[in-house]
Short mmCIF file of C-alpha atoms and ligand atoms in Angstrom, two decimals:
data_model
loop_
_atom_site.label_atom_id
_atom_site.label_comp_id
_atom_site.label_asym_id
_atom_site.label_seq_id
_atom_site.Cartn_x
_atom_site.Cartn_y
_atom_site.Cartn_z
CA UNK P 1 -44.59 45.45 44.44
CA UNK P 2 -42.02 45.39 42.24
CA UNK P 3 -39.41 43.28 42.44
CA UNK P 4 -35.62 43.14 41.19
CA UNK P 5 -33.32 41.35 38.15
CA UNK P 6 -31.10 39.02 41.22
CA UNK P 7 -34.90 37.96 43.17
CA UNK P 8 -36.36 37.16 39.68
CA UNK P 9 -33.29 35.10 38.62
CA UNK P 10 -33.10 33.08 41.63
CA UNK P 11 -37.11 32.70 40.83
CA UNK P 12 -36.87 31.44 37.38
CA UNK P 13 -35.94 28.05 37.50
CA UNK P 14 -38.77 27.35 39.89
CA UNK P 15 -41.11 29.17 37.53
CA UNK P 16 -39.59 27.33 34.56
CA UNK P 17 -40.37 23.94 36.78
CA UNK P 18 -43.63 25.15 37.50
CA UNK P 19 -43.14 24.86 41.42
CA UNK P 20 -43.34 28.30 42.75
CA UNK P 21 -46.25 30.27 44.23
CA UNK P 22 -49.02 31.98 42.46
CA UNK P 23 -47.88 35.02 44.52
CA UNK P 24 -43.80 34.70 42.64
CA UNK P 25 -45.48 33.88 39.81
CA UNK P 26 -47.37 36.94 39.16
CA UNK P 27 -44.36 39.17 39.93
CA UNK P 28 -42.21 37.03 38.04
CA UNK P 29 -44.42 37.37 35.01
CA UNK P 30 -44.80 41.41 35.58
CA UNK P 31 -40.86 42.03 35.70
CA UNK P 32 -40.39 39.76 32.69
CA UNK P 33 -43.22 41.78 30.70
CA UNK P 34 -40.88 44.87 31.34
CA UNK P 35 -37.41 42.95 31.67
CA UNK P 36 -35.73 41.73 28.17
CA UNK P 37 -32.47 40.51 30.20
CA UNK P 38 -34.17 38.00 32.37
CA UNK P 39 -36.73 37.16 29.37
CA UNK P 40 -33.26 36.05 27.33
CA UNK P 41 -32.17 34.23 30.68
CA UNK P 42 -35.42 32.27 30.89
CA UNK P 43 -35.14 31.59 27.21
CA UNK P 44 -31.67 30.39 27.94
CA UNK P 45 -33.15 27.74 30.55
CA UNK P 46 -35.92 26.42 28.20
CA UNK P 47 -33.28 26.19 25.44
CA UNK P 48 -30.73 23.86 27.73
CA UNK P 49 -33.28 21.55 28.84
CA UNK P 50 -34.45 21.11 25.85
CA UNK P 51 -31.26 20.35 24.50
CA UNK P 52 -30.88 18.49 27.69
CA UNK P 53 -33.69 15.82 27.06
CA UNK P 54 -32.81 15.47 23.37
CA UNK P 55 -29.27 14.26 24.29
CA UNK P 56 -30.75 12.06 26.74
CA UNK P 57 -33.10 10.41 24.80
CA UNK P 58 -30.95 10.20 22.04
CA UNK P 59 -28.01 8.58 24.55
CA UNK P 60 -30.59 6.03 25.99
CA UNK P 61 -31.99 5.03 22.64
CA UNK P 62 -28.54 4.72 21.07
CA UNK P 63 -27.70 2.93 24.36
CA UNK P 64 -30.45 0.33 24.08
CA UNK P 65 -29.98 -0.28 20.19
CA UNK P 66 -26.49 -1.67 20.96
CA UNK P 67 -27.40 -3.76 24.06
CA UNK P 68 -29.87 -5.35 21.51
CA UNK P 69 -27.32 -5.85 18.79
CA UNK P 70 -25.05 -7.34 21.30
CA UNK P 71 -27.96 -9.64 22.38
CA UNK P 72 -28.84 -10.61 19.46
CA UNK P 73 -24.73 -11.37 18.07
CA UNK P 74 -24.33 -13.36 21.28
CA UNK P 75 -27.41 -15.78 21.10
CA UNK P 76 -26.93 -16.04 17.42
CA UNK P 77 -22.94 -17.19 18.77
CA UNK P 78 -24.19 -19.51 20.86
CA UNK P 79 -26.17 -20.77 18.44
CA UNK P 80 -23.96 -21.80 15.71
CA UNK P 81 -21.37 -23.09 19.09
CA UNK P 82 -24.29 -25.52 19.52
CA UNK P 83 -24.54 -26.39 16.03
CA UNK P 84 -21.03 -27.12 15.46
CA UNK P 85 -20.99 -29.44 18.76
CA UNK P 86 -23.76 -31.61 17.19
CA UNK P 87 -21.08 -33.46 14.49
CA UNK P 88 -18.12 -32.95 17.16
CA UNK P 89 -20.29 -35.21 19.45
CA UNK P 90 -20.93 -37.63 16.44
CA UNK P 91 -18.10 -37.61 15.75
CA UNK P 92 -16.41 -38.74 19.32
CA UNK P 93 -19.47 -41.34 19.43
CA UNK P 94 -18.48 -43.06 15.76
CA UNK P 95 -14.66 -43.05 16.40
CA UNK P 96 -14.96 -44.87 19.49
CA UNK P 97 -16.94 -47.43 18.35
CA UNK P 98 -15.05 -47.91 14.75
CA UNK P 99 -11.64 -47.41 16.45
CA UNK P 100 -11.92 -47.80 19.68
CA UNK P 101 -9.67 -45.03 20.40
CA UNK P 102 -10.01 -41.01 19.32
CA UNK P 103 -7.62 -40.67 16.10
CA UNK P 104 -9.47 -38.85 13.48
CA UNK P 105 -12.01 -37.17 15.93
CA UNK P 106 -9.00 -34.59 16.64
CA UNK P 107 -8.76 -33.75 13.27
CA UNK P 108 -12.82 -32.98 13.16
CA UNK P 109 -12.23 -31.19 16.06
CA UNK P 110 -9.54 -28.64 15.42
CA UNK P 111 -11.32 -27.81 12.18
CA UNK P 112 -14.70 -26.96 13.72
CA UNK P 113 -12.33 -25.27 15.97
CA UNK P 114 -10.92 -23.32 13.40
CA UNK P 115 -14.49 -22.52 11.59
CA UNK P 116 -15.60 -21.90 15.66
CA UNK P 117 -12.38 -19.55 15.76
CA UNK P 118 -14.04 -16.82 12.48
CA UNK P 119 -18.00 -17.32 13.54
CA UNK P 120 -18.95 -17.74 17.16
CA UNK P 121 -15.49 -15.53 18.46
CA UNK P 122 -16.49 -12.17 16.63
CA UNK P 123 -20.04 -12.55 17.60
CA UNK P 124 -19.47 -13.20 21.73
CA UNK P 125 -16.48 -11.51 22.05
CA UNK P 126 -17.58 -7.77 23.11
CA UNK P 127 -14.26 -5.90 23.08
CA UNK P 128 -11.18 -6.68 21.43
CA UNK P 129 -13.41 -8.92 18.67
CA UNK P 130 -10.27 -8.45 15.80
CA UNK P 131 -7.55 -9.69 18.52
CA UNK P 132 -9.51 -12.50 19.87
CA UNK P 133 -10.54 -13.92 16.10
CA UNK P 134 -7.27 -13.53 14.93
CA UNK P 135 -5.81 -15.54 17.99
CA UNK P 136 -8.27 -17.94 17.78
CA UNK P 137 -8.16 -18.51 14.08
CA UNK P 138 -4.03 -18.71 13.87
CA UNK P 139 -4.25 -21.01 17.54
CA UNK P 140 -6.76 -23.21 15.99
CA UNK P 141 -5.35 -23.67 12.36
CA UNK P 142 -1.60 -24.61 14.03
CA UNK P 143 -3.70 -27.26 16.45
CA UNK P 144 -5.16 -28.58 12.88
CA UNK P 145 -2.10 -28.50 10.98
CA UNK P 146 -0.53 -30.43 14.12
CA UNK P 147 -3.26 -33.05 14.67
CA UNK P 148 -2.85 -33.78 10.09
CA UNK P 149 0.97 -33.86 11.01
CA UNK P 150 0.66 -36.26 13.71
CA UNK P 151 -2.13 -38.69 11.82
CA UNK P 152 -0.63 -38.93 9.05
CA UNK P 153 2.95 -39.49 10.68
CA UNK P 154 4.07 -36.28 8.21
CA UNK P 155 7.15 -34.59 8.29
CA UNK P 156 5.92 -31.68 6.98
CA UNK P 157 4.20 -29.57 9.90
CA UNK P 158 6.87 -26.60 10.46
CA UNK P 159 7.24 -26.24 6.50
CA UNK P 160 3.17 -25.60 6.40
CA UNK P 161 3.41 -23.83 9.48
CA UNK P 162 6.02 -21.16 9.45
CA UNK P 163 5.20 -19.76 5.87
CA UNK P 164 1.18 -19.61 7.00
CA UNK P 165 2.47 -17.74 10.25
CA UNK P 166 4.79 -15.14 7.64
CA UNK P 167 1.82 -14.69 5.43
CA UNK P 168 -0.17 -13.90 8.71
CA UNK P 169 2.16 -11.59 10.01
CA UNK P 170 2.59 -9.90 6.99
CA UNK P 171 -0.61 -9.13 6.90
CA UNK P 172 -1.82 -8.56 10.36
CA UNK P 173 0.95 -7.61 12.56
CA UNK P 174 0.41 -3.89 11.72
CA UNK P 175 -3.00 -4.39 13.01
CA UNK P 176 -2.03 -6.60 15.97
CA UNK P 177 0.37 -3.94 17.17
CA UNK P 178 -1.40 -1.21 16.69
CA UNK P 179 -3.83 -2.48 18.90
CA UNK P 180 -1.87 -3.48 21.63
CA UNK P 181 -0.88 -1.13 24.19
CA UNK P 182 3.05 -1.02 24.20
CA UNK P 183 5.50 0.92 26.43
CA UNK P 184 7.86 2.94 26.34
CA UNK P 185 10.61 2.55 23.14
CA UNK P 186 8.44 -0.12 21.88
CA UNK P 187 5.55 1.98 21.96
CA UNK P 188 7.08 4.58 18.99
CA UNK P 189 9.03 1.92 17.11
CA UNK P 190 5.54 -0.81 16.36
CA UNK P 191 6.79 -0.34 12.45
CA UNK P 192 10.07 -1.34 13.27
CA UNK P 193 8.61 -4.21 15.69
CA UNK P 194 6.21 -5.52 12.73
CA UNK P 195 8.95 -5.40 10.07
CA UNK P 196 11.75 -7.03 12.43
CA UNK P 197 9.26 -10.02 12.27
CA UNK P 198 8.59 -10.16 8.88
CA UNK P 199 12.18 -10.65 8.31
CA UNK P 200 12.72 -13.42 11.24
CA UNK P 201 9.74 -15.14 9.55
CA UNK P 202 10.86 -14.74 6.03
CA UNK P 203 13.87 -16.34 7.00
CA UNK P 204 12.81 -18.86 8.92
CA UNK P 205 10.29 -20.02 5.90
CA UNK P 206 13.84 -20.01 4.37
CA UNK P 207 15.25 -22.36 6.81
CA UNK P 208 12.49 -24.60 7.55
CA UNK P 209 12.22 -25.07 3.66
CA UNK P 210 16.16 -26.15 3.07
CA UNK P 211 15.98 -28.45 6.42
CA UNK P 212 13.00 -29.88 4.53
CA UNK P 213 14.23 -30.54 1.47
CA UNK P 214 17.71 -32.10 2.70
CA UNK P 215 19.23 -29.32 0.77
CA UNK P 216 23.02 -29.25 1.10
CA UNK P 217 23.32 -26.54 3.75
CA UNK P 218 26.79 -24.86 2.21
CA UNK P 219 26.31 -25.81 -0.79
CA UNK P 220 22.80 -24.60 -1.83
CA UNK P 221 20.49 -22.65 0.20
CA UNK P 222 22.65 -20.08 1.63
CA UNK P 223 21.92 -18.94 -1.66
CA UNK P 224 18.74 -18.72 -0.68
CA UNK P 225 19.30 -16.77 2.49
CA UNK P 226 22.44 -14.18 0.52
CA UNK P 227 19.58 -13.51 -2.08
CA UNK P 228 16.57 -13.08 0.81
CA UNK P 229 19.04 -10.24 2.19
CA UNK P 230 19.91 -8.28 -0.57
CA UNK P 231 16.36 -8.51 -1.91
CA UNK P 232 15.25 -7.14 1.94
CA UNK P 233 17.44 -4.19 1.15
CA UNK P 234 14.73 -2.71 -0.77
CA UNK P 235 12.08 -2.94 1.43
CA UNK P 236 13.71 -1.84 4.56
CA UNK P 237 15.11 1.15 2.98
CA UNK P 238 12.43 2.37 2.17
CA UNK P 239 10.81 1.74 4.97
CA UNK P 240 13.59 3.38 7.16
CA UNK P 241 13.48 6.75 4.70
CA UNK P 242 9.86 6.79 4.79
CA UNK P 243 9.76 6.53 8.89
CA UNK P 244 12.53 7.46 9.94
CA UNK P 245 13.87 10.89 7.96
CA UNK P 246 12.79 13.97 9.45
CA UNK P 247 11.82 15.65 6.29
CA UNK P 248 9.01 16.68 4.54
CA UNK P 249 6.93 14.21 2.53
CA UNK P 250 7.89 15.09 -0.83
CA UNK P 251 11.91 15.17 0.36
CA UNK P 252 11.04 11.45 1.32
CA UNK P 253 9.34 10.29 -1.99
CA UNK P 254 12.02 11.96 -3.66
CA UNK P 255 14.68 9.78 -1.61
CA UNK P 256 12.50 6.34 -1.92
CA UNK P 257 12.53 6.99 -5.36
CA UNK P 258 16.25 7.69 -5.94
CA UNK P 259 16.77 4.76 -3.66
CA UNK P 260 14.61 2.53 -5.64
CA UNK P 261 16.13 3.38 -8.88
CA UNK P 262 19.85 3.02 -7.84
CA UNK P 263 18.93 -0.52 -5.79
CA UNK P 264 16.66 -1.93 -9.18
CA UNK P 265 19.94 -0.63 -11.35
CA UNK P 266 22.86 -1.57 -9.45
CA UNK P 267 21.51 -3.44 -6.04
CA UNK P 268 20.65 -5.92 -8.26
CA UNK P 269 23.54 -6.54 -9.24
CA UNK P 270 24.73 -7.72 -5.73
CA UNK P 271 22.19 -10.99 -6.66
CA UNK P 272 24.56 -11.69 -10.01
CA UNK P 273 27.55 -11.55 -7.59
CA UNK P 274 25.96 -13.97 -5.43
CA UNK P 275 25.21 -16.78 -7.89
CA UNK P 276 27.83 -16.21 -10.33
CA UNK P 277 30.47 -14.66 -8.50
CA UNK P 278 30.70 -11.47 -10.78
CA UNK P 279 28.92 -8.29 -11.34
CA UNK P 280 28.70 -7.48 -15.13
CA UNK P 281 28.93 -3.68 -15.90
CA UNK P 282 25.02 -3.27 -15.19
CA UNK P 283 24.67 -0.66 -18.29
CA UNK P 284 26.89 -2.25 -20.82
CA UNK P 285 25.62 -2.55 -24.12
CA UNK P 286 22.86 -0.10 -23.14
CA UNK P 287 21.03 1.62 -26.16
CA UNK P 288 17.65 3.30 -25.80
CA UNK P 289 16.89 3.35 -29.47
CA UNK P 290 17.70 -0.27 -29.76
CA UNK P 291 15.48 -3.18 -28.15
CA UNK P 292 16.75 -6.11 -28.54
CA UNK P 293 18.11 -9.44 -26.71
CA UNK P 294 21.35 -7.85 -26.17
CA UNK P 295 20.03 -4.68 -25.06
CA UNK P 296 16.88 -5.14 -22.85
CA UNK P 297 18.79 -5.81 -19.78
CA UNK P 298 21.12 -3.56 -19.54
CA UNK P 299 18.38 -1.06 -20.41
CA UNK P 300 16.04 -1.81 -18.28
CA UNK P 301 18.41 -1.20 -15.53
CA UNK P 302 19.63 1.97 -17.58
CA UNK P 303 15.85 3.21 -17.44
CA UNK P 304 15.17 2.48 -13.58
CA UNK P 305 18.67 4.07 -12.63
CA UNK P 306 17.32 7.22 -14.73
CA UNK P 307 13.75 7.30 -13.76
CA UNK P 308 14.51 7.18 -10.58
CA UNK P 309 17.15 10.00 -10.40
CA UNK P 310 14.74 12.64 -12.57
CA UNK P 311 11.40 11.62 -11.30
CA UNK P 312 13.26 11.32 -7.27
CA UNK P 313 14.97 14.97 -8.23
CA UNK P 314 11.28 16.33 -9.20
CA UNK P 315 9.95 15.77 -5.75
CA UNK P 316 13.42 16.87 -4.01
CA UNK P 317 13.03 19.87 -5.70
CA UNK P 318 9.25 20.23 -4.64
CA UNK P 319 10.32 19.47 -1.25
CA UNK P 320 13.26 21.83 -1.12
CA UNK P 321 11.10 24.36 -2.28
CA UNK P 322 8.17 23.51 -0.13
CA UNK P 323 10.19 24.10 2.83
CA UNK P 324 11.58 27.30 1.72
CA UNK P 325 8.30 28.44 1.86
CA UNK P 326 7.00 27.38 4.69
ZN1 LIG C 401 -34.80 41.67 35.22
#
């Protein structure tokens, strides 16, 4: 009895399990020595569960490798936690009994907190580890910076604080806000978000530092904040040609560069007007065969004006040409 290609194929995946009859078996096996078609389709079947079971195992050891790691990361966590409560408890214990009330303790505290904050938070924390350290570490350094402030009766906790905070931001709000999950507008604009508060915090350092000081607020650090903006002119123009102009990426060096030159040539010069209430013919004087005292200024900014336009019209012209092409 012979049998045909549709009754064999509904038979091989039994045969391939080894569960059916001797009876199937036989025919199976005599219309696969004559059939190549349903040879290929049984080869098939092997193939996939092979492939099947390699992916498996190779998911569950994967799988178990990382539960260990994560074991392991917490316990060794808890561990140091437990270390760094033994001179927190000390601590408590000896400033009661010298001074009969918790002064310095606080201080111990938020700076095991703060050492707590880098060590036991990246190795507990399962998701989000970068978000949670760096919360914990800037949290825990403002408590310490508070609790110095408040023991030593200084005046001098938003002048450490705020600059610490713009150095942080600088250089972790493009992480932070990448990682956060923003909505709508805010969503396509995180460089825009992350520069916005570099500038609030730049200028705010600015502030704090002038109420600090008792500088004379007309008088002096306005100066300070005129100067901060024209210097921020660089920076955000490039930043707003770089993310903001549709063109193509050698179009935009070109224009960063151009910018750059003009603003390090004549921008500059806006600073001059500031403190000195006049802007000096930035190229007078220039001479590029002569260096001297009376000629290195003027060019310098004779150089970066030039630089800028030839090297910036190089890459325009690579752009321009680019997008001819293409
Ligand atoms: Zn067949």
């Amino acid at each position: 009895m012979k049998i045909s290609c549709d009754v064999a194929r509904d038979l091989l995946p039994l045969y391939h399990d080894a569960v059916c009859s001797s009876g199937s078996k036989q025919l199976l096996e005599e219309h696969l020595a004559d059939c190549d078609s349903c040879k290929l389709v049984l080869e098939r079947i092997r193939d996939n569960t092979i492939d099947d079971r390699i992916k498996y195992e190779r998911e569950e050891v994967v799988g178990h490798h990382t539960k260990t790691v994560k074991r392991k990361s917490f316990i060794t966590g808890v561990s140091i936690a437990s270390v760094l409560a033994v001179p927190i408890l000390v601590c408590l214990i000896v400033n009661l009994a010298v001074g009969r009330a918790l002064d310095w303790f606080f201080i111990v505290l938020t700076s095991l907190m703060t050492l707590a904050s880098v060590t036991v938070v990246p190795l507990v924390r399962e998701r989000k580890k970068g978000l949670w350290t760096l919360g914990g570490f800037t949290g825990s350094l403002i408590l310490l910076l508070m609790t110095c402030a408040i023991y030593t009766g200084g005046d001098w906790f938003f002048v450490a604080v705020i600059p610490i905070l713009f150095g942080l931001c600088i250089l972790f709000a493009p992480y932070v806000l990448s990682q956060s999950r923003l909505t709508g507008i805010a969503s396509r604009h995180k460089g825009l978000i992350a520069m916005a508060l570099d500038t609030l915090l730049l200028f705010a350092v600015i502030i704090a530092s002038g109420l600090y000081t008792g500088a004379d607020i007309l008088a002096d650090w306005h100066l300070g904040i005129l100067t901060a903006l024209v210097s921020l002119i660089l920076p955000w123009g490039l930043f707003l040609i770089i993310r903001y102009v549709k063109a193509n990426t050698f179009l935009r060096a070109g224009l960063s560069v151009i910018f750059s030159g003009f603003f390090l040539s004549y921008g500059l010069g806006l600073i001059d007007w500031i403190l000195e209430g006049t802007v000096p013919y930035r190229f007078s004087g220039a001479n590029l065969f002569v260096w001297n005292d009376a000629t290195i200024n003027p060019n310098i900014f004779l150089l970066a004006l030039l630089s800028g336009l030839i090297v910036g019209g190089i890459f325009i012209l690579v752009g321009v040409l680019r997008k001819k092409k293409g």
